XYZ file of C-alpha atoms in Angstrom:
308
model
C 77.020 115.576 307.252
C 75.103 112.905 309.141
C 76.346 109.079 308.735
C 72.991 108.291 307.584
C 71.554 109.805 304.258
C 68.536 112.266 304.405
C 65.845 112.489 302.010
C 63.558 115.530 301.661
C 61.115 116.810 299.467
C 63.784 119.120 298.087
C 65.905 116.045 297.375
C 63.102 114.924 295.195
C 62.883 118.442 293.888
C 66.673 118.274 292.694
C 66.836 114.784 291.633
C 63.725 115.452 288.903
C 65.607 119.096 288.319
C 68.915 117.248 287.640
C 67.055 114.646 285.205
C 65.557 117.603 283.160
C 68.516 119.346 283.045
C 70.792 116.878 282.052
C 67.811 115.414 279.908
C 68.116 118.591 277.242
C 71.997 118.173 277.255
C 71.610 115.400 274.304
C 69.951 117.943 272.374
C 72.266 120.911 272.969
C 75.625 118.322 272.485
C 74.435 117.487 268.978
C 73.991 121.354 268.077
C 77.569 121.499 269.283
C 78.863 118.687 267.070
C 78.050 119.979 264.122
C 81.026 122.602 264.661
C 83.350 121.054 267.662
C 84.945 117.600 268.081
C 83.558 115.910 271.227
C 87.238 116.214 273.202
C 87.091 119.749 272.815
C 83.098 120.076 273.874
C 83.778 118.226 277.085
C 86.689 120.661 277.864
C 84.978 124.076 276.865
C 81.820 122.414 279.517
C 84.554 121.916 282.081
C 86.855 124.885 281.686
C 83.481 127.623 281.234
C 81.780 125.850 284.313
C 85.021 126.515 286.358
C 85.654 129.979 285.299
C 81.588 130.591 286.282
C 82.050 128.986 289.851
C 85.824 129.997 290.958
C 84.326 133.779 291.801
C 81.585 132.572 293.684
C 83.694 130.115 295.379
C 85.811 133.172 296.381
C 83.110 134.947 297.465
C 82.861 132.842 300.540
C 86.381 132.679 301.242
C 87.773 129.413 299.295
C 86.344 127.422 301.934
C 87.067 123.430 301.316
C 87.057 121.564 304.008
C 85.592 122.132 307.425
C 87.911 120.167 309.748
C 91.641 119.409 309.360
C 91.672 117.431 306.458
C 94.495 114.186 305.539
C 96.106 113.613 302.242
C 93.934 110.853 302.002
C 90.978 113.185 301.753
C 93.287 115.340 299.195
C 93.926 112.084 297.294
C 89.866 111.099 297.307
C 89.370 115.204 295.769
C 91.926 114.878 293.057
C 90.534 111.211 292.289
C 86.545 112.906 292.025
C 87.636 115.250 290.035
C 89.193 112.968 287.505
C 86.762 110.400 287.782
C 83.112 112.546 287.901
C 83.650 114.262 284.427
C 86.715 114.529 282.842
C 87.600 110.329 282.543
C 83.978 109.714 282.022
C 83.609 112.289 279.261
C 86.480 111.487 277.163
C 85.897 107.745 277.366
C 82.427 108.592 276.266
C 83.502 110.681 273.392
C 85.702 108.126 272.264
C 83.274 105.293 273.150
C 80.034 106.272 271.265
C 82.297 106.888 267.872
C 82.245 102.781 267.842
C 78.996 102.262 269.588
C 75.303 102.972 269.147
C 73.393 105.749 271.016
C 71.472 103.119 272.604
C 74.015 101.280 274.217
C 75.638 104.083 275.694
C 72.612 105.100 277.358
C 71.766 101.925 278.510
C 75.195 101.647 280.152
C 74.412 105.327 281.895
C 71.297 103.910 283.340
C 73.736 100.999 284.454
C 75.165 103.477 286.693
C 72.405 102.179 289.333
C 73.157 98.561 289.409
C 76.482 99.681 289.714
C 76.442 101.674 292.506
C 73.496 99.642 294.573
C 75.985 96.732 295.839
C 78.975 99.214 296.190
C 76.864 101.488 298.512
C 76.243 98.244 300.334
C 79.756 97.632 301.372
C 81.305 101.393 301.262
C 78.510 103.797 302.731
C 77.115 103.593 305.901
C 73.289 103.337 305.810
C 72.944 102.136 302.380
C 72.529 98.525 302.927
C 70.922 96.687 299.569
C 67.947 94.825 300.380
C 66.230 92.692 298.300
C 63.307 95.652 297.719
C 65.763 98.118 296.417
C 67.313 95.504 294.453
C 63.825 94.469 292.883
C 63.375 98.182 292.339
C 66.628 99.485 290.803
C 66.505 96.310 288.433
C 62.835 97.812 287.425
C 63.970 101.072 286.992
C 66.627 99.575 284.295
C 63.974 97.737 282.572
C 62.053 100.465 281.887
C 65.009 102.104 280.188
C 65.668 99.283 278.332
C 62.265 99.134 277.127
C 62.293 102.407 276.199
C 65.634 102.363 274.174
C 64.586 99.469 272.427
C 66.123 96.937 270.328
C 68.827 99.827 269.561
C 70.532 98.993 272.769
C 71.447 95.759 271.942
C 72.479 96.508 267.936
C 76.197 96.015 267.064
C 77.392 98.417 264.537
C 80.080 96.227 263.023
C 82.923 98.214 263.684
C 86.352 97.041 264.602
C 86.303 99.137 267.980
C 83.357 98.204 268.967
C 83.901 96.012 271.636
C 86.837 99.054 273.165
C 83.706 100.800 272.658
C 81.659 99.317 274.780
C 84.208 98.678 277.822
C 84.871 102.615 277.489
C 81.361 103.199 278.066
C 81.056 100.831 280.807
C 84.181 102.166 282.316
C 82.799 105.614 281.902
C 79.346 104.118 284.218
C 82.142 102.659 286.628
C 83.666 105.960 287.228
C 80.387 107.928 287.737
C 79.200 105.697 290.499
C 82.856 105.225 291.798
C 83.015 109.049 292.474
C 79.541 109.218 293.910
C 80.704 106.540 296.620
C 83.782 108.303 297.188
C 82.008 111.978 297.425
C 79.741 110.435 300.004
C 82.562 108.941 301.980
C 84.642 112.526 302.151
C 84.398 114.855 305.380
C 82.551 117.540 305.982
C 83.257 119.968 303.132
C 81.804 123.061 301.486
C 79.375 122.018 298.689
C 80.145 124.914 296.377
C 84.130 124.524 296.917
C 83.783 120.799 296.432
C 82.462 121.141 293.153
C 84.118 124.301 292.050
C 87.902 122.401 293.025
C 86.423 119.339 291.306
C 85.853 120.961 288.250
C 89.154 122.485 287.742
C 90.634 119.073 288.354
C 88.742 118.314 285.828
C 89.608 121.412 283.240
C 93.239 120.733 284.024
C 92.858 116.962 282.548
C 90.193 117.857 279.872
C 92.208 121.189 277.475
C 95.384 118.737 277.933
C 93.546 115.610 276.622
C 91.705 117.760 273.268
C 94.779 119.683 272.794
C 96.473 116.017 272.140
C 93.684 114.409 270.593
C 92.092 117.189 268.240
C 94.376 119.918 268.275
C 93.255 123.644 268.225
C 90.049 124.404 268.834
C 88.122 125.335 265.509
C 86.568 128.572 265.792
C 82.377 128.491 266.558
C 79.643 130.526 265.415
C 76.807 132.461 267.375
C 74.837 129.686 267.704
C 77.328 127.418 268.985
C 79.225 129.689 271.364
C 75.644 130.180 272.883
C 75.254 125.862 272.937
C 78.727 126.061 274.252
C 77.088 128.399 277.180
C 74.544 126.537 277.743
C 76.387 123.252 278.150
C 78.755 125.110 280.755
C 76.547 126.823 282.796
C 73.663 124.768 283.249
C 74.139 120.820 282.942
C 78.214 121.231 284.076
C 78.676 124.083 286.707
C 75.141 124.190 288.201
C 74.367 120.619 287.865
C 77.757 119.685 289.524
C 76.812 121.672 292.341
C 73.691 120.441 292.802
C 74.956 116.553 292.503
C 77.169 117.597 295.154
C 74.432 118.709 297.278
C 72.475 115.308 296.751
C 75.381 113.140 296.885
C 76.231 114.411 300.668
C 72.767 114.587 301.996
C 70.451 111.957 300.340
C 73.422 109.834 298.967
C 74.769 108.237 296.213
C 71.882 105.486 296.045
C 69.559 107.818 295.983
C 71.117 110.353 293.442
C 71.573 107.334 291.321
C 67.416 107.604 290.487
C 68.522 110.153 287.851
C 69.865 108.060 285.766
C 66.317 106.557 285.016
C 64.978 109.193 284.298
C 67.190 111.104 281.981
C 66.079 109.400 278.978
C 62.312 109.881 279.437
C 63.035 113.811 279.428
C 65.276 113.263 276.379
C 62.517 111.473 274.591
C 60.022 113.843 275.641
C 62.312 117.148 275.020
C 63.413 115.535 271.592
C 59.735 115.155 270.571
C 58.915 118.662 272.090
C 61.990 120.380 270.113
C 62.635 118.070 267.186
C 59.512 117.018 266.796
C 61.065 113.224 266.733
C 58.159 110.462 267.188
C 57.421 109.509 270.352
C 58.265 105.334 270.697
C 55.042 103.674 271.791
C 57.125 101.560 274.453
C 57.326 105.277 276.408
C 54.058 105.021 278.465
C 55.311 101.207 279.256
C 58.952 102.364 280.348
C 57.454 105.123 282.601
C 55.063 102.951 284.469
C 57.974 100.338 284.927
C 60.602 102.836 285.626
C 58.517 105.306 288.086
C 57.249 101.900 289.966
C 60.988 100.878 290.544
C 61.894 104.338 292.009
C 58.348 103.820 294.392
C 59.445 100.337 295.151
C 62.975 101.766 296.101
C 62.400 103.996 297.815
C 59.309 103.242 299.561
C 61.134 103.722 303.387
C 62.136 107.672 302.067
C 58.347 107.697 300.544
C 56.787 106.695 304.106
C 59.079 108.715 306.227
C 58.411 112.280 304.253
C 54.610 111.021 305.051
C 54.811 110.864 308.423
C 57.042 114.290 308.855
C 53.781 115.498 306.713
C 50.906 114.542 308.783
C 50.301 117.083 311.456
């Protein structure tokens, strides 16, 4: 892995993959709900994603590291895996019972400003400048924007305010992780994020086992949901943050969380047939200006590799 992040055309490729992906996953969670509690939804993701990737993960010979590895570096795994899905998805689940929708996805585009100054001080190559900084803060905007006033409602609740620090804990652990995944040795992408998500199916069943009890038992329709939610935005998304997070970085894999709610909007009108907010076309031009302005170095670089 080179000290310096990379940016290609493919990272741009699986950045806007990753956004549609994880976009839908709103949709497909709320099919799920109406059958499972949210502890055991996150653990069913976790535990079916695993199962999917351990064989393929043995098909090239458990490889994890690539050089001698320290406990530290054991430590830093154990710590990703807790802290990439299985903390983040139960505070989440027990967050947005106290919170409104809006809030909790303003605090997942958070994840940005977040991890902008930490990048500064923790990854090599990612200095903040005041550019990136004028960007990223764009790129929230438009989320905001699009949102709307729901992001700032209080539901009244006695939680709420637990509520809210779960959810920003949850942000805080995504963009924690991402540093720390950058930071690790050279590693094997697919055992990285098969080991990282049975970490994270060993602290998940535990957790809904305590919480909710048994399982209840789910239809068709939900088994397939159930599927869906393991296979495509858990095992082959993790893998594919994985891959971002160690070439192009954490700063740069942060992007998604922008645009994650525009494909939710979009996929919710497409699907649900929900009304499109008029503030949409507004958030897009703010938030697709903040990624230009952001990025503009990876922009004029993949330019001049271009030109012949």
């Amino acid at each position: 892995m080179s000290d310096v992040p990379t940016i290609t055309k493919s990272s741009w490729l699986l950045i806007l993959l990753l956004a549609f992906i994880w976009g839908g996953t709103f949709l497909v969670t709320e099919i799920a709900l109406t059958e499972m509690p949210p502890f055991w939804i996150a653990a069913t993701r976790v535990g079916l994603a695993a199962t999917v990737m351990i064989p393929i993960w043995g098909l090239r010979g458990f490889r994890l590291f690539t050089t001698p590895q320290t406990r530290a570096d054991l430590a830093a795994v154990i710590f990703i895996g807790a802290a990439s899905s299985a903390v983040p998805f139960s505070l989440l689940a027990w967050g947005q019972q106290y919170v409104t929708s809006g809030f909790a996805g303003v605090t997942m585009a958070a994840t940005a400003l977040i991890i902008l100054p930490l990048a500064h001080f923790f990854v090599p190559g990612e200095a903040m400048s005041p550019r990136k900084a004028i960007g990223f803060s764009l790129g929230f905007l438009g989320v905001v924007i699009l949102i709307g006033a729901q992001a700032f409602e209080s539901t009244g609740t006695a939680l709420e305010t637990q509520g809210r620090l779960a959810c920003l804990a949850a942000a805080g652990c995504y963009a924690t992780s991402s540093i720390i995944m950058r930071r690790l040795p050279a590693i094997d992408a697919i055992g990285l994020a098969t080991i990282l998500l049975i970490i994270a199916t060993f602290i998940t069943i535990p957790m809904a086992l305590t919480i909710e009890g048994l399982p209840p038992r789910p239809s068709p329709p939900i088994l397939a949901a159930l599927a869906f939610l393991g296979l495509l935005p858990t095992a082959a998304a993790n893998f594919l943050r994985v891959v971002v997070i160690r070439s192009a970085g954490p700063v740069f894999m942060s992007l998604v969380n922008y645009q994650v709610p525009i494909w939710s909007v979009c996929l919710g009108a497409l699907v649900l047939n929900e009304p499109l907010p008029p503030s949409l076309l507004y958030a897009m031009v703010l938030i697709l200006a903040g990624v230009a302005l952001s990025q503009y170095g990876a922009f004029r670089r993949l330019l001049t590799r271009a030109r012949p």
